[in-house]
mmCIF file of C-alpha atoms in Angstrom:
data_model
loop_
_atom_site.group_PDB
_atom_site.id
_atom_site.type_symbol
_atom_site.label_atom_id
_atom_site.label_comp_id
_atom_site.label_asym_id
_atom_site.label_seq_id
_atom_site.Cartn_x
_atom_site.Cartn_y
_atom_site.Cartn_z
ATOM 1 C CA GLN A 1 -7.332 3.467 -17.598
ATOM 2 C CA LYS A 2 -6.215 2.715 -14.055
ATOM 3 C CA GLU A 3 -7.613 -0.433 -12.467
ATOM 4 C CA VAL A 4 -8.572 1.492 -9.317
ATOM 5 C CA GLU A 5 -9.755 5.100 -9.394
ATOM 6 C CA GLN A 6 -10.059 7.477 -6.471
ATOM 7 C CA ASP A 7 -10.709 11.208 -6.305
ATOM 8 C CA PRO A 8 -7.430 12.656 -4.952
ATOM 9 C CA GLY A 9 -9.083 15.481 -3.012
ATOM 10 C CA PRO A 10 -8.205 17.183 -0.804
ATOM 11 C CA LEU A 11 -11.558 16.791 0.887
ATOM 12 C CA SER A 12 -12.001 19.327 3.674
ATOM 13 C CA VAL A 13 -14.807 18.895 6.229
ATOM 14 C CA PRO A 14 -15.647 20.349 9.661
ATOM 15 C CA GLU A 15 -15.226 18.243 12.768
ATOM 16 C CA GLY A 16 -18.259 16.036 13.379
ATOM 17 C CA ALA A 17 -19.216 15.725 9.709
ATOM 18 C CA ILE A 18 -19.989 12.461 7.957
ATOM 19 C CA VAL A 19 -17.346 11.717 5.351
ATOM 20 C CA SER A 20 -17.838 9.607 2.253
ATOM 21 C CA LEU A 21 -14.760 8.316 0.415
ATOM 22 C CA ASN A 22 -15.256 6.444 -2.835
ATOM 23 C CA CYS A 23 -13.416 4.188 -5.178
ATOM 24 C CA THR A 24 -14.212 2.441 -8.473
ATOM 25 C CA TYR A 25 -12.440 -0.544 -9.989
ATOM 26 C CA SER A 26 -12.469 -2.353 -13.296
ATOM 27 C CA ASN A 27 -10.980 -5.804 -12.652
ATOM 28 C CA SER A 28 -13.487 -8.564 -11.900
ATOM 29 C CA ALA A 29 -10.679 -10.637 -10.314
ATOM 30 C CA PHE A 30 -10.745 -8.295 -7.321
ATOM 31 C CA GLN A 31 -12.467 -10.180 -4.507
ATOM 32 C CA TYR A 32 -11.348 -8.650 -1.202
ATOM 33 C CA PHE A 33 -11.367 -4.956 -0.570
ATOM 34 C CA MET A 34 -9.207 -3.179 1.954
ATOM 35 C CA TRP A 35 -9.040 0.392 3.131
ATOM 36 C CA TYR A 36 -5.725 1.757 4.346
ATOM 37 C CA ARG A 37 -5.073 5.016 6.156
ATOM 38 C CA GLN A 38 -1.783 6.814 5.717
ATOM 39 C CA TYR A 39 -0.627 9.653 7.913
ATOM 40 C CA SER A 40 2.008 12.039 6.652
ATOM 41 C CA ARG A 41 5.521 10.515 6.633
ATOM 42 C CA LYS A 42 4.194 7.115 7.691
ATOM 43 C CA GLY A 43 3.472 3.844 5.935
ATOM 44 C CA PRO A 44 -0.151 2.852 5.214
ATOM 45 C CA GLU A 45 -1.983 1.020 8.004
ATOM 46 C CA LEU A 46 -4.966 -1.268 7.545
ATOM 47 C CA LEU A 47 -8.262 0.293 8.531
ATOM 48 C CA MET A 48 -10.837 -2.228 7.346
ATOM 49 C CA TYR A 49 -11.351 -5.011 4.890
ATOM 50 C CA THR A 50 -14.392 -6.715 3.478
ATOM 51 C CA TYR A 51 -15.089 -9.557 1.096
ATOM 52 C CA SER A 52 -18.731 -9.578 0.202
ATOM 53 C CA SER A 53 -21.056 -6.982 -1.205
ATOM 54 C CA GLY A 54 -22.849 -5.010 1.491
ATOM 55 C CA ASN A 55 -21.769 -3.094 4.574
ATOM 56 C CA LYS A 56 -19.223 -3.779 7.276
ATOM 57 C CA GLU A 57 -19.079 -1.562 10.342
ATOM 58 C CA ASP A 58 -16.239 -0.961 12.804
ATOM 59 C CA GLY A 59 -16.813 1.831 15.279
ATOM 60 C CA ARG A 60 -17.142 5.116 13.400
ATOM 61 C CA PHE A 61 -16.123 3.477 10.106
ATOM 62 C CA THR A 62 -18.355 1.669 7.607
ATOM 63 C CA ALA A 63 -17.066 -0.010 4.459
ATOM 64 C CA GLN A 64 -19.513 -0.641 1.648
ATOM 65 C CA VAL A 65 -18.963 -2.770 -1.451
ATOM 66 C CA ASP A 66 -21.159 -3.033 -4.524
ATOM 67 C CA LYS A 67 -19.575 -5.664 -6.746
ATOM 68 C CA SER A 68 -22.238 -5.341 -9.436
ATOM 69 C CA SER A 69 -21.229 -1.739 -10.110
ATOM 70 C CA LYS A 70 -17.596 -2.180 -8.976
ATOM 71 C CA TYR A 71 -17.952 0.629 -6.455
ATOM 72 C CA ILE A 72 -16.420 0.810 -2.970
ATOM 73 C CA SER A 73 -17.111 3.360 -0.247
ATOM 74 C CA LEU A 74 -15.771 4.196 3.187
ATOM 75 C CA PHE A 75 -17.953 6.276 5.516
ATOM 76 C CA ILE A 76 -16.604 8.017 8.594
ATOM 77 C CA ARG A 77 -19.123 9.203 11.175
ATOM 78 C CA ASP A 78 -18.414 12.005 13.653
ATOM 79 C CA SER A 79 -15.142 12.816 11.918
ATOM 80 C CA GLN A 80 -12.254 13.996 14.101
ATOM 81 C CA PRO A 81 -9.129 16.060 13.318
ATOM 82 C CA SER A 82 -7.146 12.866 13.987
ATOM 83 C CA ASP A 83 -8.875 11.347 10.945
ATOM 84 C CA SER A 84 -6.949 13.778 8.729
ATOM 85 C CA ALA A 85 -4.905 11.484 6.496
ATOM 86 C CA THR A 86 -4.828 9.954 3.040
ATOM 87 C CA TYR A 87 -7.234 7.054 2.547
ATOM 88 C CA LEU A 88 -6.297 4.354 0.053
ATOM 89 C CA CYS A 89 -8.652 1.744 -1.296
ATOM 90 C CA ALA A 90 -6.912 -1.495 -2.150
ATOM 91 C CA PRO A 91 -8.632 -4.432 -3.817
ATOM 92 C CA TRP A 92 -6.928 -7.802 -3.472
ATOM 93 C CA ASP A 93 -6.252 -9.533 -6.787
ATOM 94 C CA THR A 94 -6.745 -13.224 -6.016
ATOM 95 C CA GLY A 95 -5.088 -14.236 -9.271
ATOM 96 C CA ARG A 96 -1.891 -12.302 -8.747
ATOM 97 C CA ARG A 97 -2.016 -12.496 -4.932
ATOM 98 C CA ALA A 98 -1.199 -8.816 -4.502
ATOM 99 C CA LEU A 99 -2.948 -5.584 -3.603
ATOM 100 C CA THR A 100 -3.641 -2.948 -6.231
ATOM 101 C CA PHE A 101 -3.919 0.525 -4.727
ATOM 102 C CA GLY A 102 -5.911 3.558 -5.696
ATOM 103 C CA SER A 103 -3.994 6.835 -5.670
ATOM 104 C CA GLY A 104 -5.664 7.843 -2.403
ATOM 105 C CA THR A 105 -7.969 10.618 -1.202
ATOM 106 C CA ARG A 106 -6.527 13.226 1.153
ATOM 107 C CA LEU A 107 -8.941 14.123 3.937
ATOM 108 C CA GLN A 108 -8.669 17.194 6.158
ATOM 109 C CA VAL A 109 -10.960 17.488 9.176
ATOM 110 C CA GLN A 110 -11.034 21.050 10.457
ATOM 111 C CA PRO A 111 -11.446 21.543 14.238
ATOM 112 C CA ASP B 1 2.486 -6.238 16.835
ATOM 113 C CA VAL B 2 3.951 -6.768 13.391
ATOM 114 C CA LYS B 3 7.037 -4.728 12.753
ATOM 115 C CA VAL B 4 8.357 -4.021 9.272
ATOM 116 C CA THR B 5 11.595 -2.104 9.414
ATOM 117 C CA GLN B 6 13.181 -0.298 6.504
ATOM 118 C CA SER B 7 16.850 0.408 7.033
ATOM 119 C CA SER B 8 16.916 4.028 5.921
ATOM 120 C CA ARG B 9 14.358 6.793 6.294
ATOM 121 C CA TYR B 10 16.049 9.144 3.827
ATOM 122 C CA LEU B 11 18.643 8.347 1.186
ATOM 123 C CA VAL B 12 20.396 10.565 -1.358
ATOM 124 C CA LYS B 13 22.295 8.887 -4.185
ATOM 125 C CA ARG B 14 23.926 9.955 -7.422
ATOM 126 C CA THR B 15 22.849 8.906 -10.917
ATOM 127 C CA GLY B 16 24.456 5.628 -11.892
ATOM 128 C CA GLU B 17 25.070 4.384 -8.351
ATOM 129 C CA LYS B 18 23.954 0.929 -7.252
ATOM 130 C CA VAL B 19 21.447 1.328 -4.434
ATOM 131 C CA PHE B 20 20.289 -1.217 -1.874
ATOM 132 C CA LEU B 21 17.075 -0.752 0.085
ATOM 133 C CA GLU B 22 16.678 -3.201 2.945
ATOM 134 C CA CYS B 23 13.527 -4.415 4.642
ATOM 135 C CA VAL B 24 13.169 -6.745 7.626
ATOM 136 C CA GLN B 25 9.989 -8.139 9.187
ATOM 137 C CA ASP B 26 9.744 -9.885 12.540
ATOM 138 C CA MET B 27 6.542 -11.938 12.158
ATOM 139 C CA ASP B 28 7.735 -14.890 10.062
ATOM 140 C CA HIS B 29 5.586 -13.732 7.135
ATOM 141 C CA GLU B 30 5.842 -15.696 3.908
ATOM 142 C CA ASN B 31 5.029 -12.887 1.495
ATOM 143 C CA MET B 32 6.941 -9.626 1.086
ATOM 144 C CA PHE B 33 6.406 -6.708 -1.288
ATOM 145 C CA TRP B 34 8.093 -3.581 -2.579
ATOM 146 C CA TYR B 35 5.979 -0.616 -3.712
ATOM 147 C CA ARG B 36 6.882 2.875 -4.775
ATOM 148 C CA GLN B 37 4.604 5.806 -4.026
ATOM 149 C CA ASP B 38 4.451 8.937 -6.152
ATOM 150 C CA PRO B 39 2.007 11.877 -5.993
ATOM 151 C CA GLY B 40 -1.003 11.299 -8.216
ATOM 152 C CA LEU B 41 0.081 7.746 -9.038
ATOM 153 C CA GLY B 42 -0.474 6.071 -5.696
ATOM 154 C CA LEU B 43 1.356 2.902 -4.733
ATOM 155 C CA ARG B 44 2.698 0.819 -7.596
ATOM 156 C CA LEU B 45 3.976 -2.705 -7.133
ATOM 157 C CA ILE B 46 7.608 -3.249 -8.128
ATOM 158 C CA TYR B 47 8.368 -6.815 -7.018
ATOM 159 C CA PHE B 48 7.033 -9.326 -4.564
ATOM 160 C CA SER B 49 8.093 -12.625 -3.072
ATOM 161 C CA TYR B 50 5.930 -15.543 -1.920
ATOM 162 C CA ASP B 51 8.771 -17.223 -0.041
ATOM 163 C CA VAL B 52 12.525 -17.436 0.365
ATOM 164 C CA LYS B 53 14.429 -17.266 -2.934
ATOM 165 C CA MET B 54 11.175 -16.690 -4.850
ATOM 166 C CA LYS B 55 10.338 -13.464 -6.656
ATOM 167 C CA GLU B 56 7.658 -12.181 -8.986
ATOM 168 C CA LYS B 57 7.586 -9.048 -11.107
ATOM 169 C CA GLY B 58 4.996 -6.460 -10.250
ATOM 170 C CA ASP B 59 3.694 -3.677 -12.466
ATOM 171 C CA ILE B 60 6.895 -1.628 -12.778
ATOM 172 C CA PRO B 61 9.945 -3.924 -12.382
ATOM 173 C CA GLU B 62 12.160 -2.203 -14.969
ATOM 174 C CA GLY B 63 15.363 -0.860 -13.457
ATOM 175 C CA TYR B 64 14.948 -2.861 -10.243
ATOM 176 C CA SER B 65 15.864 -6.281 -8.923
ATOM 177 C CA VAL B 66 15.243 -7.999 -5.587
ATOM 178 C CA SER B 67 16.835 -10.535 -3.311
ATOM 179 C CA ARG B 68 15.260 -12.754 -0.673
ATOM 180 C CA GLU B 69 17.898 -15.036 0.834
ATOM 181 C CA LYS B 70 16.263 -15.195 4.272
ATOM 182 C CA LYS B 71 12.581 -15.266 5.132
ATOM 183 C CA GLU B 72 12.661 -12.088 7.189
ATOM 184 C CA ARG B 73 14.631 -9.929 4.751
ATOM 185 C CA PHE B 74 13.684 -8.574 1.327
ATOM 186 C CA SER B 75 16.076 -6.267 -0.495
ATOM 187 C CA LEU B 76 15.318 -3.946 -3.388
ATOM 188 C CA ILE B 77 18.242 -3.164 -5.682
ATOM 189 C CA LEU B 78 18.530 -0.311 -8.122
ATOM 190 C CA GLU B 79 21.268 -1.495 -10.453
ATOM 191 C CA SER B 80 22.046 1.976 -11.829
ATOM 192 C CA ALA B 81 20.011 4.680 -10.150
ATOM 193 C CA SER B 82 18.313 7.274 -12.338
ATOM 194 C CA THR B 83 16.537 10.519 -11.462
ATOM 195 C CA ASN B 84 13.145 9.030 -12.361
ATOM 196 C CA GLN B 85 13.623 6.558 -9.518
ATOM 197 C CA THR B 86 13.386 9.387 -7.005
ATOM 198 C CA SER B 87 10.412 8.289 -4.939
ATOM 199 C CA MET B 88 9.075 6.950 -1.644
ATOM 200 C CA TYR B 89 9.710 3.204 -1.401
ATOM 201 C CA LEU B 90 7.479 1.114 0.833
ATOM 202 C CA CYS B 91 8.080 -2.451 1.948
ATOM 203 C CA ALA B 92 5.244 -4.664 3.183
ATOM 204 C CA SER B 93 4.741 -8.214 4.432
ATOM 205 C CA ARG B 94 1.839 -10.595 5.049
ATOM 206 C CA THR B 95 1.163 -14.202 5.922
ATOM 207 C CA GLY B 96 0.290 -16.573 3.106
ATOM 208 C CA THR B 97 -3.385 -16.924 4.027
ATOM 209 C CA VAL B 98 -5.814 -15.685 1.428
ATOM 210 C CA ASN B 99 -7.276 -12.587 3.086
ATOM 211 C CA SER B 100 -4.465 -11.503 5.391
ATOM 212 C CA PRO B 101 -3.619 -7.801 5.161
ATOM 213 C CA LEU B 102 -0.328 -6.179 4.237
ATOM 214 C CA HIS B 103 1.733 -4.600 6.993
ATOM 215 C CA PHE B 104 3.867 -1.707 5.848
ATOM 216 C CA GLY B 105 7.103 -0.143 6.959
ATOM 217 C CA ASN B 106 7.394 3.634 7.220
ATOM 218 C CA GLY B 107 9.128 4.004 3.889
ATOM 219 C CA THR B 108 12.457 5.151 2.482
ATOM 220 C CA ARG B 109 12.496 8.505 0.739
ATOM 221 C CA LEU B 110 15.102 8.099 -2.024
ATOM 222 C CA THR B 111 16.431 11.093 -3.940
ATOM 223 C CA VAL B 112 18.625 10.481 -6.977
ATOM 224 C CA THR B 113 20.584 13.547 -8.124
#
């Protein structure tokens, strides 16, 4: 079983839709949770990170963590075609001091 | 802005060749990482380094080695390239503080024939 699981998609939505991207993890050593966005032929770039359970908002993006159920979500409001990318959840393993990545969810926002 | 530069965008090598992938960062970061990215498998950690001349094995170190002689440079070495090492290789760096994010380069697409 992988330590971090993500639905690979692709997830196709119309412009303006609310998008929900989800991730589950199994390792209790994971304390910080990051979301990366990766455009085609580019390296991943940090979108958001959060430490505690609950919500963190940044513009159209909201990251949600539920440590009790080991479930992480990223919500995108008013989605735009420029949001079309692969979204990777990445918990930080404080013991190993490295990120463990999910396989990513590919999102397509149709104009 | 942090810049992580990988020396080659595309590389084609033959089976059995020794391959060097170079990565340079310009932000004086202590930690550097090498990942490979394959469809359906995501990013998998090969090796990482907390500081100069230090290295730690990641999840899939077999067939690879690394070198970190200077703080800004982290090299990934494929001692004898094989076709199953055909992949996208991503280098990343970060400061040593506990919650600092990774900054990635744009990757090297390596094909081994």
